[in-house]
mmCIF file of C-alpha atoms in Angstrom:
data_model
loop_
_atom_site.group_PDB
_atom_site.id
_atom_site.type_symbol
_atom_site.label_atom_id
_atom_site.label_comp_id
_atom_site.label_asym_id
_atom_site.label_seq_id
_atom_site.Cartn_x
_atom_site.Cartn_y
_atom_site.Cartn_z
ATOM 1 C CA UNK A 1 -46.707 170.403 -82.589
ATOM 2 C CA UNK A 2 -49.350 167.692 -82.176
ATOM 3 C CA UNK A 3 -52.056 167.109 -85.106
ATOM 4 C CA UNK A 4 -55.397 168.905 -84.735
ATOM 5 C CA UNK A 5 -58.474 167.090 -84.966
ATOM 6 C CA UNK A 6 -61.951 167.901 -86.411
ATOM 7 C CA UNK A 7 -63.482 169.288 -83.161
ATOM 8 C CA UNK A 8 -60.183 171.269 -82.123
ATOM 9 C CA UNK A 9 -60.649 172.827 -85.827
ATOM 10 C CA UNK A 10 -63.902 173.318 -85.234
ATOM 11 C CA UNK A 11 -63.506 174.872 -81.656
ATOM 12 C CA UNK A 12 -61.154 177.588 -83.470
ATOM 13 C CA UNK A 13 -63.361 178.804 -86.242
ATOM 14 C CA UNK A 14 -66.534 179.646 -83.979
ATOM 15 C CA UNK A 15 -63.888 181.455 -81.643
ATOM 16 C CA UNK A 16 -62.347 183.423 -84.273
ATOM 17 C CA UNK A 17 -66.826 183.448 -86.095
ATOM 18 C CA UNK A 18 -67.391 185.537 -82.788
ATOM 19 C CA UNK A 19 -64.466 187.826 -82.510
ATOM 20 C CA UNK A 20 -65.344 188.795 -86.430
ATOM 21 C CA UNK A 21 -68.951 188.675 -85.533
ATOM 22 C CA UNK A 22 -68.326 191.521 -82.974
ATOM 23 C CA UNK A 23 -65.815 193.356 -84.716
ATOM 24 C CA UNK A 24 -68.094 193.783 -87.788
ATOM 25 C CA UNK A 25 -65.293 192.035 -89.602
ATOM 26 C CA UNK A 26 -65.885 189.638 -92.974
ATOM 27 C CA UNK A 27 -63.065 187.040 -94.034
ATOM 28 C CA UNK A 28 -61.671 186.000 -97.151
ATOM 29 C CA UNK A 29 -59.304 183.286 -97.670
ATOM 30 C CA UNK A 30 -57.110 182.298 -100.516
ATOM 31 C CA UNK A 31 -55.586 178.572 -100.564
ATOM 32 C CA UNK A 32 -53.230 176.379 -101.706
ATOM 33 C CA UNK A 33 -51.631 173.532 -100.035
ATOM 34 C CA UNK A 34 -55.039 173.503 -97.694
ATOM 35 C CA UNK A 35 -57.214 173.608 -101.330
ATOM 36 C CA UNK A 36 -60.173 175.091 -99.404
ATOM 37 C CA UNK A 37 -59.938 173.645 -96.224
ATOM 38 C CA UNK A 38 -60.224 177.112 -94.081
ATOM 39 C CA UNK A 39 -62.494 178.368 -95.853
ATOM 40 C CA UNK A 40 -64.916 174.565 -95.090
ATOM 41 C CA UNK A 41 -63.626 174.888 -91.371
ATOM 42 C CA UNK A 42 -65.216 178.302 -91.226
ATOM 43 C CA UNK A 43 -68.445 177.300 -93.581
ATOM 44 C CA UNK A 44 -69.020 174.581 -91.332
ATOM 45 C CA UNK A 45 -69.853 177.227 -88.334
ATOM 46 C CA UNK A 46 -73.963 178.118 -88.549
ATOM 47 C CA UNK A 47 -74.249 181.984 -89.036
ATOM 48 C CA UNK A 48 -70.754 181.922 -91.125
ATOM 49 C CA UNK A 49 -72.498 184.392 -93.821
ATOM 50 C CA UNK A 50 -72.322 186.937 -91.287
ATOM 51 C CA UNK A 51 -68.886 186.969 -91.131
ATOM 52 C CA UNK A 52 -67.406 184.880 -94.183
ATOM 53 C CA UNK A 53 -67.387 186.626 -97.290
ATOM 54 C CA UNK A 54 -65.629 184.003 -99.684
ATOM 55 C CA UNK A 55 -62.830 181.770 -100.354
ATOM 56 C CA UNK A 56 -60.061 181.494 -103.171
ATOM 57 C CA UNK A 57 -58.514 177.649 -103.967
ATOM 58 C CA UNK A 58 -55.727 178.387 -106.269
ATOM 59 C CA UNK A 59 -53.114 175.814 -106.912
ATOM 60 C CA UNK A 60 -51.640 176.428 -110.418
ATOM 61 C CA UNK A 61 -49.513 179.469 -111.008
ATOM 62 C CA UNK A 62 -52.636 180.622 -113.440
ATOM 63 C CA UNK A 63 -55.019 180.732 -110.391
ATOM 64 C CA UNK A 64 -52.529 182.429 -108.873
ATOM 65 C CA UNK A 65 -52.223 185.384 -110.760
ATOM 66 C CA UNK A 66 -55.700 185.357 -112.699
ATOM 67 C CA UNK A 67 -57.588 185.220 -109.238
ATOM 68 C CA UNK A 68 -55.499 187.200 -107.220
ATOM 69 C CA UNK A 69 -53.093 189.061 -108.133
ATOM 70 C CA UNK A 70 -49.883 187.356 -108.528
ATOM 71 C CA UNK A 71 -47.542 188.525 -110.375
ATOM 72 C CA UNK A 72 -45.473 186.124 -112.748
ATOM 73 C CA UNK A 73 -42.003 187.657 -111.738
ATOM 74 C CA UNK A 74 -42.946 186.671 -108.597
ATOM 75 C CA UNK A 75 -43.655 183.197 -108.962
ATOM 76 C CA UNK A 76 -40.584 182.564 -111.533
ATOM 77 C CA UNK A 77 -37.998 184.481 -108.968
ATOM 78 C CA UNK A 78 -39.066 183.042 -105.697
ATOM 79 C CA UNK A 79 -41.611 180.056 -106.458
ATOM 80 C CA UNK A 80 -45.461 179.525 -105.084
ATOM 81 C CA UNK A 81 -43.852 178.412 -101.888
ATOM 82 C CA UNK A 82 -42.468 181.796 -100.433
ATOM 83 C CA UNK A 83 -42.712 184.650 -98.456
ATOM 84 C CA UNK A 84 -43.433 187.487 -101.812
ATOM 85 C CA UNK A 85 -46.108 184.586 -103.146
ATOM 86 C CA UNK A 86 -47.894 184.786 -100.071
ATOM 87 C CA UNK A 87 -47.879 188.573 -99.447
ATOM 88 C CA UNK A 88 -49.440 189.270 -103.020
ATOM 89 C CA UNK A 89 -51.608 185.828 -102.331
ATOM 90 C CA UNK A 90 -53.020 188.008 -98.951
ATOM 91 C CA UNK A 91 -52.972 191.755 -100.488
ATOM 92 C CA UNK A 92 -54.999 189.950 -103.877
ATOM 93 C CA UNK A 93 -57.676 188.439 -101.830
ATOM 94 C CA UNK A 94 -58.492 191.564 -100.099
ATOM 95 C CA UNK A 95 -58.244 193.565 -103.699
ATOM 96 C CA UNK A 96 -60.953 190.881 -104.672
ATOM 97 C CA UNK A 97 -63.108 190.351 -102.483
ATOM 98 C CA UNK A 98 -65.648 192.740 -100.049
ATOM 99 C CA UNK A 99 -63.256 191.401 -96.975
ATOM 100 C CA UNK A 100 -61.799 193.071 -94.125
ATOM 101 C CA UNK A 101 -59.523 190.630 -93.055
ATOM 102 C CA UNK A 102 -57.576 188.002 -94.885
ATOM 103 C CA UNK A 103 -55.548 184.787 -94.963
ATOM 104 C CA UNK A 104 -53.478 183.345 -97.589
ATOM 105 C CA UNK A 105 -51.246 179.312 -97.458
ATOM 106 C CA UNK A 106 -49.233 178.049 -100.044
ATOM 107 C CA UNK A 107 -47.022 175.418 -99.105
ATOM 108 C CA UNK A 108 -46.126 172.061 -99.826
ATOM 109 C CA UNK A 109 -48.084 169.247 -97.997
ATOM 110 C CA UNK A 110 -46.381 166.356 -99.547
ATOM 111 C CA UNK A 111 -46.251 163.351 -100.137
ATOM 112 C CA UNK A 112 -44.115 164.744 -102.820
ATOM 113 C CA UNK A 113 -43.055 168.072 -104.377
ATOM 114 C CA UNK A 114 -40.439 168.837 -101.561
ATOM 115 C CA UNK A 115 -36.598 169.568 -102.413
ATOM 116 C CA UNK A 116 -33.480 170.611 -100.036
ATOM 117 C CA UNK A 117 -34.725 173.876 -100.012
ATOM 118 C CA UNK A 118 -38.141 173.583 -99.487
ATOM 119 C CA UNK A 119 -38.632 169.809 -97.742
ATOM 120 C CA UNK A 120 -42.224 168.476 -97.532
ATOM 121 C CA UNK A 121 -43.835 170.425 -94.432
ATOM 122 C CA UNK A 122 -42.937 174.091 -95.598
ATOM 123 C CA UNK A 123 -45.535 176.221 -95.390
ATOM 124 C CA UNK A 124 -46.192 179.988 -95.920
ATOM 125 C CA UNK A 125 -49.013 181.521 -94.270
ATOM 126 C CA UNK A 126 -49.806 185.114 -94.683
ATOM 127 C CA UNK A 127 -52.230 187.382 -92.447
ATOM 128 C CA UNK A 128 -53.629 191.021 -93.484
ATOM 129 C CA UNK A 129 -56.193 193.912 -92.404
ATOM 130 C CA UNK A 130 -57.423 195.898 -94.866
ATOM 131 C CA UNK A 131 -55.290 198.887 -94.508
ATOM 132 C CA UNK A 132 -52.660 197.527 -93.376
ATOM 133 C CA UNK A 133 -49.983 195.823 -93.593
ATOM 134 C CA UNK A 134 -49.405 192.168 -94.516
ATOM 135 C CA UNK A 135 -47.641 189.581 -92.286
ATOM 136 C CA UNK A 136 -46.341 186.247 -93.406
ATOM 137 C CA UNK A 137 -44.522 183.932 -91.661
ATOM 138 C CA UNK A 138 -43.078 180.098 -92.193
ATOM 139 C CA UNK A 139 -43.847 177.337 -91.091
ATOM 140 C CA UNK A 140 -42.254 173.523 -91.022
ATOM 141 C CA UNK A 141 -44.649 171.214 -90.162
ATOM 142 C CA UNK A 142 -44.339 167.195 -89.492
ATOM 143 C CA UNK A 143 -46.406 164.369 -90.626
ATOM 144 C CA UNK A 144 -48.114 163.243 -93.534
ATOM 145 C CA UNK A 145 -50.177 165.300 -96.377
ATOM 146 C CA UNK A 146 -53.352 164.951 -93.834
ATOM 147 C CA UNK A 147 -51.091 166.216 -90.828
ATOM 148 C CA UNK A 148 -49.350 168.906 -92.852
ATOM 149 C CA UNK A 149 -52.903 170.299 -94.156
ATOM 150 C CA UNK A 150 -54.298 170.238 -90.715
ATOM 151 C CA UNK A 151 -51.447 171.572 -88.739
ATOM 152 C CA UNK A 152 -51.797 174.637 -91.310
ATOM 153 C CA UNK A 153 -55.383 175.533 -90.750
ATOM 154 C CA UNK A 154 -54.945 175.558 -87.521
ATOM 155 C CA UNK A 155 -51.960 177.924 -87.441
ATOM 156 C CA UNK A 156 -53.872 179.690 -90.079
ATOM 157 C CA UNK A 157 -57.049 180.244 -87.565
ATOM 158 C CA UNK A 158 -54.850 181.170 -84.593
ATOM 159 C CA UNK A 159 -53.110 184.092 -86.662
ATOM 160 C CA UNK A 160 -56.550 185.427 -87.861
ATOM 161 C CA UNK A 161 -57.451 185.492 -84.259
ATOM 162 C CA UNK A 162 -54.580 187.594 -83.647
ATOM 163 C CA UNK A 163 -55.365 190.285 -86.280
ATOM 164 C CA UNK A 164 -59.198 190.260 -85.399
ATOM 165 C CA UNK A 165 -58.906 191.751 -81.831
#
């Protein structure tokens, strides 16, 4: 998978700005590894209040479950970096917010932080409608922490396409 740059990023968000646009759709986010990232790749888009509603940067397993949802059992069982994280990550953000669709990442970018288990590059992104149910899926990306970051945004846009048709 190559690197995205700033204008491919770019190119994404006002595709998936005018598929919510039309479908009457509003977006939250809730990050980790990306620490905002999706929610500034959509912000940067003029008309982006239309469709944006807000974004969630939560890195410590506080954040997590004070902001959305979390549960602690959760995090001490299967880490930040997982599959259950992410689902409750999603389902939180749309519990919190006035959002139709979400997107959730935790992951690890790196440099550090990785182990056998979980090696820098693993990321867990997580897609829901309001409604409906949530879909996660993982990801091992290559490349340094700027590579890593980017790499999930942009698999992060392309799923939120998906579940805004």
């Amino acid at each position: 998978m190559s690197v995205p740059d700033d204008p491919s990023l770019r190119q994404l968000a006002e595709q998936l700005g005018a598929r919510l646009l039309a479908s009457r759709d509003r977006l939250v986010t809730a990050e980790s590894c990306t620490g905002g990232w999706i929610a500034k790749a959509v912000t940067d888009i003029a008309g982006s209040s239309e469709w944006f509603d807000c974004g969630m940067a939560a890195y410590s397993y506080e954040a997590k479950q004070a902001l959305l949802g979390v549960q602690p059992h959760t995090l001490e069982i299967h880490g930040a970096v997982s599959r259950e994280t992410v689902i409750e990550m999603v389902s939180g953000a749309l519990v919190n917010s006035g959002a139709s669709i979400a997107v959730a990442v935790t992951g690890i970018a790196g440099p550090g932080g990785g182990s056998a288990d979980k090696p820098v590059g693993t990321v867990w992104i997580g897609w829901k409608r309001r409604g409906g149910y949530a879909r996660a899926e993982v990801f091992h990306f290559q490349g340094d922490r700027d590579a890593v970051r980017r790499q999930t945004v942009e698999a992060a846009l392309h799923g939120l396409e998906a579940i805004a048709r």
